Short mmCIF file of C-alpha atoms and ligand atoms in Angstrom, two decimals:
data_model
loop_
_atom_site.label_atom_id
_atom_site.label_comp_id
_atom_site.label_asym_id
_atom_site.label_seq_id
_atom_site.Cartn_x
_atom_site.Cartn_y
_atom_site.Cartn_z
CA MET A 18 -26.23 24.98 2.59
CA SER A 19 -25.17 23.72 -0.72
CA LEU A 20 -24.36 20.20 -1.72
CA LYS A 21 -20.83 19.05 -0.81
CA LEU A 22 -19.27 16.10 -2.28
CA PHE A 23 -15.87 14.30 -1.49
CA ASN A 24 -13.85 14.59 -4.59
CA THR A 25 -11.13 11.77 -4.96
CA MET A 26 -9.44 14.30 -7.34
CA GLY A 27 -7.93 16.72 -4.67
CA LYS A 28 -9.16 14.29 -1.95
CA SER A 29 -11.35 17.02 -0.28
CA LEU A 30 -14.98 17.83 0.43
CA GLN A 31 -15.84 20.35 -2.36
CA GLU A 32 -18.97 22.23 -3.15
CA PHE A 33 -20.77 20.84 -6.16
CA LYS A 34 -20.75 23.30 -9.05
CA PRO A 35 -22.28 21.98 -12.13
CA ILE A 36 -21.13 22.74 -15.47
CA LYS A 37 -24.45 23.83 -16.52
CA GLU A 38 -26.82 25.45 -13.92
CA GLY A 39 -29.28 23.10 -12.71
CA TYR A 40 -28.15 20.14 -14.57
CA ALA A 41 -26.03 17.17 -13.49
CA GLY A 42 -24.48 14.59 -15.94
CA PHE A 43 -22.77 11.60 -14.35
CA TYR A 44 -21.41 8.29 -15.27
CA GLY A 45 -21.08 5.23 -12.96
CA CYS A 46 -18.94 2.20 -13.98
CA GLY A 47 -21.33 -0.71 -14.25
CA PRO A 48 -20.91 -4.53 -14.02
CA THR A 49 -19.01 -6.98 -16.03
CA VAL A 50 -21.73 -9.46 -16.80
CA TYR A 51 -19.97 -12.72 -16.78
CA ASN A 52 -21.46 -13.83 -13.43
CA TYR A 53 -23.95 -12.72 -10.95
CA ALA A 54 -23.48 -9.64 -8.98
CA HIS A 55 -22.54 -10.42 -5.36
CA ILE A 56 -23.66 -8.34 -2.54
CA GLY A 57 -20.49 -6.41 -2.50
CA ASN A 58 -20.75 -5.23 -6.04
CA LEU A 59 -24.18 -4.17 -5.35
CA ARG A 60 -23.16 -1.64 -2.76
CA ALA A 61 -21.75 0.71 -5.58
CA TYR A 62 -25.09 1.04 -7.29
CA VAL A 63 -27.09 1.73 -4.08
CA PHE A 64 -24.62 4.46 -3.50
CA LEU A 65 -25.00 5.65 -7.13
CA ASP A 66 -28.84 5.55 -6.56
CA ILE A 67 -28.44 7.92 -3.54
CA LEU A 68 -26.43 10.20 -5.59
CA ASP A 69 -29.02 10.00 -8.35
CA LYS A 70 -31.93 10.75 -6.06
CA THR A 71 -30.31 13.30 -3.97
CA LEU A 72 -29.49 15.38 -7.04
CA THR A 73 -33.12 14.88 -8.11
CA TYR A 74 -34.33 15.80 -4.42
CA LEU A 75 -32.17 19.04 -4.68
CA GLY A 76 -33.88 20.11 -7.88
CA TYR A 77 -31.26 19.04 -10.46
CA ASP A 78 -32.22 17.84 -13.95
CA ILE A 79 -29.93 14.57 -14.40
CA LYS A 80 -28.73 12.47 -16.80
CA HIS A 81 -27.27 9.21 -15.41
CA VAL A 82 -25.31 6.92 -17.65
CA MET A 83 -24.04 3.39 -16.82
CA ASN A 84 -22.04 0.88 -18.95
CA ILE A 85 -22.48 -2.76 -19.17
CA THR A 86 -19.07 -4.54 -20.03
CA ASP A 87 -19.78 -7.38 -22.25
CA VAL A 88 -16.53 -7.62 -24.05
CA GLY A 89 -12.91 -6.99 -23.17
CA HIS A 90 -12.48 -7.13 -19.47
CA LEU A 91 -9.47 -9.30 -18.49
CA THR A 92 -9.42 -11.26 -15.44
CA GLY A 93 -6.71 -8.93 -14.19
CA ASP A 94 -6.86 -5.06 -14.19
CA SER A 95 -3.57 -4.88 -16.22
CA ASP A 96 -3.48 -6.54 -19.60
CA ASP A 97 -2.77 -10.14 -18.47
CA GLY A 98 -5.15 -12.90 -17.67
CA GLU A 99 -8.15 -14.19 -19.83
CA ASP A 100 -11.21 -12.33 -20.84
CA LYS A 101 -13.79 -12.89 -18.28
CA MET A 102 -16.67 -13.06 -20.69
CA THR A 103 -14.89 -15.67 -23.10
CA LYS A 104 -13.90 -17.71 -20.06
CA THR A 105 -17.42 -18.09 -18.73
CA ALA A 106 -18.82 -18.60 -22.16
CA ALA A 107 -16.37 -21.40 -22.84
CA GLU A 108 -17.19 -22.97 -19.43
CA ARG A 109 -21.01 -22.98 -20.03
CA HIS A 110 -20.81 -23.86 -23.79
CA GLN A 111 -22.66 -20.69 -24.66
CA SER A 112 -22.09 -17.86 -26.83
CA VAL A 113 -20.66 -14.66 -25.01
CA LEU A 114 -23.67 -12.79 -26.02
CA GLU A 115 -25.92 -15.42 -24.41
CA VAL A 116 -23.76 -15.18 -21.29
CA ALA A 117 -23.92 -11.41 -21.32
CA LYS A 118 -27.72 -11.27 -21.85
CA PHE A 119 -28.34 -13.66 -18.87
CA TYR A 120 -26.22 -11.87 -16.47
CA THR A 121 -27.41 -8.40 -17.59
CA ASP A 122 -30.91 -9.55 -16.87
CA ALA A 123 -30.00 -10.86 -13.45
CA PHE A 124 -28.23 -7.55 -12.57
CA LEU A 125 -31.29 -5.46 -13.62
CA LYS A 126 -33.59 -7.78 -11.49
CA ASP A 127 -31.23 -7.18 -8.60
CA ILE A 128 -31.03 -3.35 -8.93
CA ASP A 129 -34.89 -3.14 -9.46
CA ALA A 130 -35.34 -5.29 -6.21
CA LEU A 131 -33.15 -2.92 -4.38
CA ASN A 132 -35.30 -0.02 -5.53
CA ILE A 133 -32.49 1.49 -7.57
CA ARG A 134 -33.79 3.73 -10.22
CA ARG A 135 -32.52 2.46 -13.54
CA PRO A 136 -29.91 4.78 -15.12
CA ASP A 137 -31.26 7.01 -18.05
CA VAL A 138 -28.81 5.46 -20.41
CA ILE A 139 -27.45 1.86 -19.95
CA CYS A 140 -24.92 1.17 -22.60
CA LYS A 141 -23.38 -1.96 -23.75
CA ALA A 142 -19.72 -2.09 -24.79
CA THR A 143 -20.37 -4.41 -27.64
CA GLU A 144 -22.69 -1.77 -29.13
CA HIS A 145 -20.26 0.99 -29.09
CA ILE A 146 -17.01 -0.39 -30.87
CA PRO A 147 -17.14 2.30 -33.55
CA GLU A 148 -17.11 5.11 -30.94
CA MET A 149 -14.10 3.35 -29.31
CA ILE A 150 -12.20 3.14 -32.44
CA ALA A 151 -12.81 6.85 -33.20
CA LEU A 152 -11.62 7.73 -29.69
CA ILE A 153 -8.49 5.54 -29.95
CA GLN A 154 -7.84 7.53 -33.31
CA GLU A 155 -8.07 10.63 -31.53
CA ILE A 156 -5.63 9.45 -28.86
CA GLU A 157 -3.26 8.30 -31.59
CA LYS A 158 -3.62 11.63 -33.30
CA GLN A 159 -2.23 13.34 -30.07
CA GLY A 160 0.85 11.04 -30.06
CA HIS A 161 0.13 8.89 -26.98
CA THR A 162 0.18 5.39 -28.74
CA TYR A 163 2.54 2.90 -30.12
CA MET A 164 2.00 -0.46 -31.72
CA ALA A 165 4.14 -3.35 -30.53
CA GLY A 166 3.69 -7.10 -30.86
CA GLY A 167 0.45 -6.58 -32.80
CA ASN A 168 -1.23 -4.54 -30.08
CA LEU A 169 -1.81 -0.83 -29.82
CA TYR A 170 -0.54 0.68 -26.37
CA TYR A 171 -1.17 3.70 -24.51
CA ASP A 172 2.28 5.21 -23.51
CA ILE A 173 1.72 6.71 -20.10
CA SER A 174 5.03 8.59 -20.27
CA THR A 175 3.39 10.92 -22.98
CA TYR A 176 0.86 12.26 -20.60
CA ASP A 177 2.20 14.57 -17.90
CA ASP A 178 -0.86 14.22 -15.61
CA TYR A 179 -0.96 10.53 -15.52
CA GLY A 180 -1.81 9.11 -11.99
CA LYS A 181 -2.97 12.43 -10.64
CA LEU A 182 -6.27 10.84 -9.35
CA ALA A 183 -4.41 8.18 -7.26
CA ASN A 184 -1.40 10.48 -6.51
CA LEU A 185 0.75 8.08 -8.54
CA ASN A 186 4.35 8.96 -9.23
CA LEU A 187 5.01 8.88 -13.01
CA ASP A 188 8.71 8.46 -12.68
CA GLU A 189 8.18 5.48 -10.31
CA LEU A 190 5.53 4.01 -12.48
CA LYS A 191 7.85 4.22 -15.55
CA ALA A 192 10.42 2.30 -13.58
CA GLY A 193 7.79 -0.19 -12.52
CA ALA A 194 7.73 0.68 -8.77
CA GLY A 195 5.51 3.08 -6.69
CA LYS A 196 2.28 2.34 -5.01
CA ARG A 197 0.70 0.44 -7.78
CA LYS A 198 2.05 -3.11 -8.23
CA VAL A 199 2.62 -3.90 -11.73
CA VAL A 200 3.40 -7.10 -12.75
CA VAL A 201 5.61 -7.00 -15.89
CA VAL A 202 4.41 -9.76 -18.12
CA ASP A 203 4.37 -8.01 -21.48
CA GLU A 204 7.67 -7.34 -22.99
CA ASN A 205 6.20 -5.15 -25.48
CA LYS A 206 5.49 -2.47 -23.14
CA ARG A 207 7.70 0.59 -23.12
CA ASN A 208 6.71 1.39 -19.57
CA PRO A 209 5.33 -1.23 -17.16
CA GLY A 210 2.17 0.86 -16.47
CA ASP A 211 1.31 1.21 -20.31
CA PHE A 212 -1.90 -0.55 -21.25
CA VAL A 213 -3.55 -1.77 -24.40
CA LEU A 214 -6.01 0.22 -26.40
CA TRP A 215 -6.77 -2.38 -28.93
CA PHE A 216 -5.69 -6.00 -29.02
CA THR A 217 -4.97 -7.80 -32.33
CA LYS A 218 -2.90 -10.39 -30.74
CA SER A 219 -4.84 -12.40 -28.20
CA LYS A 220 -3.35 -14.24 -25.35
CA PHE A 221 -5.82 -16.92 -25.80
CA GLU A 222 -6.84 -18.61 -29.07
CA ASP A 223 -10.64 -18.52 -28.54
CA GLN A 224 -11.42 -14.84 -28.16
CA ALA A 225 -15.03 -14.96 -29.34
CA MET A 226 -15.81 -11.40 -30.52
CA THR A 227 -13.45 -9.47 -32.76
CA TRP A 228 -13.93 -6.35 -34.96
CA ASP A 229 -12.23 -4.77 -37.86
CA SER A 230 -10.24 -1.79 -37.04
CA PRO A 231 -7.43 0.40 -38.33
CA TRP A 232 -4.91 -1.65 -36.41
CA GLY A 233 -6.11 -5.09 -37.52
CA ARG A 234 -8.88 -7.20 -36.62
CA GLY A 235 -9.23 -7.57 -32.82
CA TYR A 236 -11.03 -6.23 -29.88
CA PRO A 237 -10.76 -3.27 -27.28
CA GLY A 238 -8.90 -3.01 -23.96
CA TRP A 239 -11.13 -2.74 -21.05
CA HIS A 240 -10.75 0.82 -20.09
CA ILE A 241 -11.60 2.52 -23.49
CA GLU A 242 -15.36 1.74 -23.32
CA CYS A 243 -15.94 3.96 -20.40
CA SER A 244 -14.19 6.94 -21.98
CA ALA A 245 -15.91 6.38 -25.21
CA MET A 246 -19.47 5.89 -23.86
CA SER A 247 -19.36 8.45 -21.31
CA MET A 248 -18.36 11.20 -23.67
CA LYS A 249 -20.96 10.05 -26.21
CA TYR A 250 -23.71 10.35 -23.85
CA LEU A 251 -22.68 13.16 -21.50
CA GLY A 252 -20.27 15.19 -23.81
CA LYS A 253 -16.46 15.80 -23.51
CA HIS A 254 -16.87 17.33 -20.27
CA PHE A 255 -19.28 16.31 -17.51
CA ASP A 256 -19.81 16.62 -13.71
CA ILE A 257 -19.48 13.30 -11.83
CA HIS A 258 -17.85 9.91 -12.56
CA THR A 259 -18.40 7.15 -9.86
CA GLY A 260 -17.09 3.59 -9.06
CA GLY A 261 -15.59 1.44 -6.34
CA VAL A 262 -12.31 2.50 -4.78
CA ASP A 263 -10.58 -0.21 -6.47
CA HIS A 264 -11.03 1.59 -9.68
CA VAL A 265 -8.82 4.62 -8.70
CA PRO A 266 -5.27 3.25 -9.32
CA VAL A 267 -5.85 1.60 -12.76
CA HIS A 268 -9.09 1.73 -14.43
CA HIS A 269 -10.01 5.32 -13.74
CA THR A 270 -6.48 6.50 -13.93
CA ASN A 271 -6.30 4.88 -17.38
CA GLU A 272 -9.68 6.29 -18.30
CA ILE A 273 -8.57 10.00 -17.46
CA ALA A 274 -5.27 9.35 -19.44
CA GLN A 275 -7.41 8.21 -22.53
CA SER A 276 -10.03 10.71 -22.48
CA GLU A 277 -7.91 13.79 -21.65
CA GLY A 278 -5.26 12.39 -24.03
CA SER A 279 -7.71 12.56 -26.93
CA PHE A 280 -8.14 16.39 -26.33
CA ASP A 281 -6.45 18.84 -28.50
CA GLU A 282 -5.16 22.02 -26.91
CA ALA A 283 -8.53 23.93 -27.31
CA GLU A 284 -10.37 21.17 -25.56
CA ARG A 285 -8.01 20.85 -22.68
CA ALA A 286 -8.36 24.62 -22.15
CA LYS A 287 -12.08 24.01 -21.50
CA GLY A 288 -11.21 22.08 -18.32
CA PRO A 289 -10.93 18.47 -17.24
CA TRP A 290 -12.85 15.73 -18.65
CA VAL A 291 -14.65 15.07 -15.20
CA ASN A 292 -14.87 17.57 -12.44
CA TYR A 293 -15.84 15.15 -9.53
CA TRP A 294 -14.77 11.79 -8.96
CA MET A 295 -16.62 9.92 -6.19
CA HIS A 296 -15.68 6.28 -4.98
CA ASN A 297 -17.51 3.98 -2.63
CA GLU A 298 -15.61 1.77 -0.25
CA PHE A 299 -15.80 -1.96 -0.01
CA LEU A 300 -18.07 -4.27 1.66
CA ILE A 301 -15.76 -6.50 3.85
CA LEU A 302 -16.39 -9.87 4.56
CA GLU A 303 -14.46 -11.79 7.25
CA GLY A 304 -11.31 -9.50 7.02
CA GLY A 305 -11.13 -9.33 3.28
CA LYS A 306 -12.66 -7.50 0.36
CA MET A 307 -15.53 -9.60 -0.98
CA SER A 308 -14.41 -11.13 -4.31
CA LYS A 309 -15.56 -13.86 -6.39
CA SER A 310 -12.41 -15.96 -6.13
CA ASN A 311 -12.53 -16.40 -2.26
CA GLY A 312 -15.27 -18.91 -1.99
CA LYS A 313 -17.77 -16.63 -0.19
CA PHE A 314 -20.00 -15.59 -3.04
CA ILE A 315 -23.14 -14.26 -1.65
CA THR A 316 -25.89 -12.97 -4.07
CA LEU A 317 -28.82 -10.85 -3.31
CA GLN A 318 -31.58 -13.35 -4.71
CA ALA A 319 -30.11 -15.64 -7.46
CA GLU A 320 -29.94 -19.01 -6.39
CA LEU A 321 -26.59 -20.91 -6.53
CA PRO A 322 -25.48 -24.44 -6.27
CA ALA A 323 -24.54 -24.80 -2.41
CA GLU A 324 -20.81 -25.32 -3.29
CA LYS A 325 -20.58 -22.00 -5.05
CA GLY A 326 -22.42 -19.82 -2.48
CA PHE A 327 -25.99 -18.82 -1.53
CA SER A 328 -28.40 -15.79 -1.72
CA LEU A 329 -29.58 -13.36 1.10
CA LYS A 330 -33.05 -14.40 0.03
CA ALA A 331 -32.57 -17.96 0.86
CA LYS A 332 -31.37 -16.78 4.30
CA GLY A 333 -34.74 -15.00 4.97
CA TYR A 334 -33.47 -11.58 3.95
CA GLU A 335 -35.42 -9.18 1.57
CA PRO A 336 -33.52 -7.16 -0.78
CA LEU A 337 -34.70 -3.99 1.02
CA ASP A 338 -33.32 -5.20 4.34
CA TYR A 339 -29.91 -5.27 2.53
CA ARG A 340 -30.56 -1.91 1.23
CA TYR A 341 -31.43 -0.53 4.73
CA PHE A 342 -28.08 -2.19 6.00
CA LEU A 343 -26.06 -0.37 3.31
CA LEU A 344 -27.65 2.99 4.03
CA GLY A 345 -26.64 2.63 7.59
CA ALA A 346 -23.06 3.31 6.63
CA HIS A 347 -21.49 6.18 4.66
CA TYR A 348 -20.43 5.26 1.33
CA ARG A 349 -16.96 6.18 2.06
CA SER A 350 -16.64 3.86 5.10
CA PRO A 351 -15.51 0.18 4.64
CA LEU A 352 -18.59 -1.81 5.79
CA THR A 353 -18.12 -5.15 7.37
CA PHE A 354 -20.92 -7.62 6.39
CA SER A 355 -22.25 -9.82 9.05
CA PHE A 356 -25.56 -11.57 9.55
CA ASP A 357 -25.95 -10.10 12.93
CA ALA A 358 -25.73 -6.53 11.32
CA LEU A 359 -28.01 -7.63 8.65
CA GLU A 360 -30.58 -9.00 11.13
CA GLY A 361 -30.48 -5.53 12.96
CA ALA A 362 -31.09 -3.79 9.48
CA LYS A 363 -33.94 -6.11 9.07
CA ASN A 364 -35.59 -5.41 12.46
CA ALA A 365 -35.00 -1.65 12.11
CA ARG A 366 -36.67 -1.53 8.82
CA LYS A 367 -39.52 -3.73 10.13
CA ALA A 368 -40.00 -1.22 12.98
CA LEU A 369 -40.01 1.78 10.61
CA VAL A 370 -42.88 -0.19 8.46
CA ASN A 371 -44.69 -0.84 11.55
CA LYS A 372 -44.78 2.82 12.54
CA THR A 373 -45.78 3.83 9.14
CA VAL A 374 -48.85 1.51 9.48
CA LYS A 375 -49.82 3.41 12.47
CA VAL A 376 -49.16 6.80 10.73
CA LEU A 377 -51.31 5.72 7.84
CA LYS A 378 -54.10 4.74 10.13
CA ASP A 379 -54.14 7.84 12.21
CA CYS A 380 -54.27 10.26 9.18
CA ASN A 381 -56.39 7.93 6.98
CA SER A 382 -53.54 7.80 4.45
CA LYS A 383 -53.77 11.51 3.71
CA ALA A 384 -50.69 13.63 3.97
CA CYS A 385 -50.78 17.18 4.53
CA SER A 386 -49.39 19.79 1.90
CA GLU A 387 -45.83 21.24 2.10
CA ALA A 388 -47.53 24.61 3.14
CA GLU A 389 -49.49 23.08 6.04
CA LEU A 390 -46.20 21.81 7.74
CA SER A 391 -45.42 23.06 11.25
CA GLU A 392 -42.25 24.64 12.07
CA LYS A 393 -40.88 21.49 13.53
CA ALA A 394 -41.73 19.32 10.68
CA LYS A 395 -39.97 21.66 8.48
CA GLY A 396 -37.14 21.47 10.81
CA TYR A 397 -36.74 17.82 10.02
CA LEU A 398 -36.99 18.54 6.40
CA ASP A 399 -34.29 20.92 6.51
CA SER A 400 -31.93 18.70 8.43
CA PHE A 401 -32.60 15.88 6.20
CA LYS A 402 -31.70 18.09 3.32
CA GLY A 403 -28.57 19.09 5.13
CA ASP A 404 -27.66 15.30 5.81
CA LEU A 405 -27.87 14.72 2.02
CA GLU A 406 -25.91 17.77 1.10
CA ASN A 407 -23.08 16.60 3.66
CA ASP A 408 -21.61 14.07 1.07
CA LEU A 409 -24.95 12.09 1.06
CA SER A 410 -24.71 11.10 4.74
CA THR A 411 -27.25 8.20 4.78
CA PRO A 412 -26.87 7.09 8.27
CA GLN A 413 -27.88 10.51 9.51
CA ALA A 414 -30.73 10.68 6.85
CA LEU A 415 -31.93 7.49 8.38
CA SER A 416 -31.87 8.42 11.85
CA ARG A 417 -33.77 11.60 10.85
CA ILE A 418 -36.76 9.79 9.37
CA GLN A 419 -36.56 7.50 12.46
CA MET A 420 -36.92 10.39 14.73
CA ALA A 421 -39.59 12.27 12.81
CA ILE A 422 -41.75 9.05 12.55
CA LYS A 423 -42.07 8.74 16.30
CA ASP A 424 -42.23 12.59 17.21
CA SER A 425 -45.45 12.83 19.23
CA GLU A 426 -45.61 16.61 18.49
CA LEU A 427 -46.04 16.14 15.02
CA LYS A 428 -49.55 15.40 13.33
CA ALA A 429 -49.77 12.00 11.62
CA SER A 430 -50.49 13.81 8.10
CA GLU A 431 -47.45 15.76 8.60
CA ILE A 432 -45.32 12.62 9.41
CA LEU A 433 -46.66 10.96 6.08
CA PHE A 434 -45.67 14.01 4.26
CA LEU A 435 -42.29 13.57 5.73
CA ILE A 436 -42.12 9.82 5.07
CA ASN A 437 -43.08 10.39 1.28
CA LYS A 438 -40.50 13.07 0.80
CA MET A 439 -37.49 11.32 2.68
CA ASP A 440 -38.43 8.04 0.97
CA SER A 441 -38.16 9.59 -2.29
CA VAL A 442 -34.36 9.34 -1.74
CA LEU A 443 -33.98 6.34 0.75
CA SER A 444 -36.30 4.23 -1.26
CA LEU A 445 -37.47 1.77 1.37
CA SER A 446 -41.07 1.77 -0.09
CA LEU A 447 -42.29 2.52 3.48
CA VAL A 448 -45.88 3.23 2.46
CA LYS A 449 -46.08 0.39 0.06
CA GLU A 450 -44.60 -2.04 2.65
CA ALA A 451 -47.01 -0.67 5.35
CA GLU A 452 -50.09 -1.27 3.03
CA LYS A 453 -48.83 -4.71 2.48
CA ALA A 454 -48.28 -5.33 6.18
CA SER A 455 -51.65 -4.13 7.09
CA ASN A 456 -53.50 -5.94 4.45
CA PRO A 457 -51.40 -9.01 3.65
CA ALA A 458 -54.24 -10.39 1.28
CA ALA A 459 -53.55 -7.51 -1.10
CA ASP A 460 -49.94 -8.74 -1.56
CA ASP A 461 -50.78 -11.22 -4.26
CA HIS A 462 -47.35 -10.80 -5.88
CA ALA A 463 -45.64 -12.81 -3.11
CA GLY A 464 -43.67 -15.53 -4.72
CA ASP A 465 -44.07 -14.04 -8.30
CA PRO A 466 -40.48 -14.37 -9.69
CA ASP A 467 -40.96 -11.23 -11.94
CA ALA A 468 -42.61 -9.09 -9.16
CA ALA A 469 -39.67 -6.57 -8.78
CA GLU A 470 -39.20 -6.19 -12.40
CA ILE A 471 -42.96 -5.60 -13.02
CA ASP A 472 -43.08 -3.21 -10.03
CA ALA A 473 -40.23 -1.23 -11.82
CA LEU A 474 -42.09 -1.19 -14.94
CA VAL A 475 -45.21 -0.07 -13.54
CA GLN A 476 -43.18 2.70 -11.61
CA GLN A 477 -41.61 3.67 -15.09
CA ARG A 478 -45.18 4.06 -16.49
CA THR A 479 -46.18 6.24 -13.61
CA ASP A 480 -43.00 8.43 -14.16
CA ALA A 481 -43.80 8.58 -17.97
CA LYS A 482 -47.37 9.58 -17.23
CA LYS A 483 -46.18 12.41 -14.83
CA ALA A 484 -43.56 13.59 -17.59
CA LYS A 485 -46.68 13.47 -20.08
CA ASP A 486 -44.80 11.01 -22.13
CA PHE A 487 -48.01 9.05 -22.91
CA ALA A 488 -46.51 7.16 -25.61
CA THR A 489 -44.09 5.52 -23.34
CA ALA A 490 -46.62 4.97 -20.76
CA ASP A 491 -48.93 3.14 -23.18
CA LYS A 492 -46.12 1.14 -24.50
CA ILE A 493 -45.30 -0.04 -21.18
CA ARG A 494 -48.98 -0.98 -20.26
CA ASN A 495 -49.34 -2.78 -23.65
CA ASP A 496 -46.15 -4.72 -23.27
CA LEU A 497 -47.17 -5.91 -19.87
CA ALA A 498 -50.65 -6.84 -21.26
CA ALA A 499 -49.01 -8.86 -23.86
CA ARG A 500 -47.36 -10.77 -20.82
CA GLY A 501 -50.74 -11.10 -19.08
CA VAL A 502 -50.19 -8.48 -16.54
CA ILE A 503 -52.81 -5.82 -16.04
CA ILE A 504 -52.26 -2.45 -14.44
CA ILE A 505 -54.94 -1.27 -12.17
CA ASP A 506 -55.08 2.44 -11.32
CA THR A 507 -56.26 3.13 -7.83
CA PRO A 508 -56.51 6.24 -5.68
CA ASN A 509 -53.29 5.01 -3.77
CA GLY A 510 -51.42 4.76 -7.09
CA PRO A 511 -51.23 1.87 -9.59
CA THR A 512 -50.91 -1.82 -8.86
CA TRP A 513 -50.96 -4.86 -10.96
CA LYS A 514 -52.35 -8.34 -11.29
CA ARG A 515 -51.90 -11.24 -13.45
CA GLN A 516 -54.71 -12.23 -15.74
ZN1 ZN B 619 -15.50 2.36 -15.97
#
């Protein structure tokens, strides 16, 4: 079999054919850092992590790029509403950059705790303004823009393929009708679906961050950052772009119009900007999409004032319980959140960890080699690969590891091999958790607020050593030492302690 992914462009399951043999470049829309991520937001990054690790599992070299939106994302998807960053900064009496740093750190802590591999490139919008300006100039050169009321707009009627991702009808959009509800608040727009590339006239007086540009001092529209940064790090044509399904009708539709709108004829002839568009469905809470405005704000681990919301941690659930809960549903299925379901995930994960404890004991923590696997064990491995290749079917992959782990015909050393291999994608830290469970005294990191972050850095050091990047490995060790954290290398891999 070969890897098949559901492509929103074309709405079908398609065989993945990379642009460059053996290499996959992909971009995922990252967070707008004006608040904590809620558990619904985090679903997108667990999905992205499964894509990342599946590609690696299948032998691809990968480059995974994610943006951090720290400027220019208005409260509405269209060009009305306030800038989310500026609004929060004003409320907190902080600078926009202070707000961005605080919530970026909180976001990274969340993804570390969920065992999500950090993307190879994490790029901030505010650090890529020149790239955005250069791209807008290319779009301008191709005749897709107009200036009105002090702002530079993208004229969607000049781009024939506008709306193809979401099956939008351009004629309807021009008239302001169609599947996408467009609220006409901006009289300067030629078509209701037009959007701003560069603002010089702010709708609110206190726009904190502005930059000089050929169109005047101002700031970028939201969509342009993803076009500019993805092309900077992945080239003008790359393999996969991901995001939540809510991005399909506006954000990704506009990203395509901008990116392909910047192409001259020769560039267009080389093919589309992005070949595969993948979108994860929502987490649903009590009949509606979880949003930050409906008063049910649930974080993974960040504590909130009681009137604002609460964390799963405060309710007794580990981040990995939540990861397990998410993996139990396919990324394209809407998933309803309930504490009953989360409790089920918690218990199922605990059962897996307990079985791993027994496996470790039975084989003295020694996995067999791949060559020593029986036909039956190989069968599990083949099926697991097939699950991943079938559009990242994590529910099947999870049940595969559950079946393998209790198969009495397999030797414990084989099972341990399978656990290690499958968990390289599922990332439930089964062996680590089992070691912790069988020797609780060894878990001296419990209660350490930085444990997940330090674990991630120690893992990065291990990866760097494996890649023979000793400079990076040494730097991580020294940086941690400067914080009073000592890495200890053991036969079971590195661990750490505080001095
Ligand atoms: Zn984006």
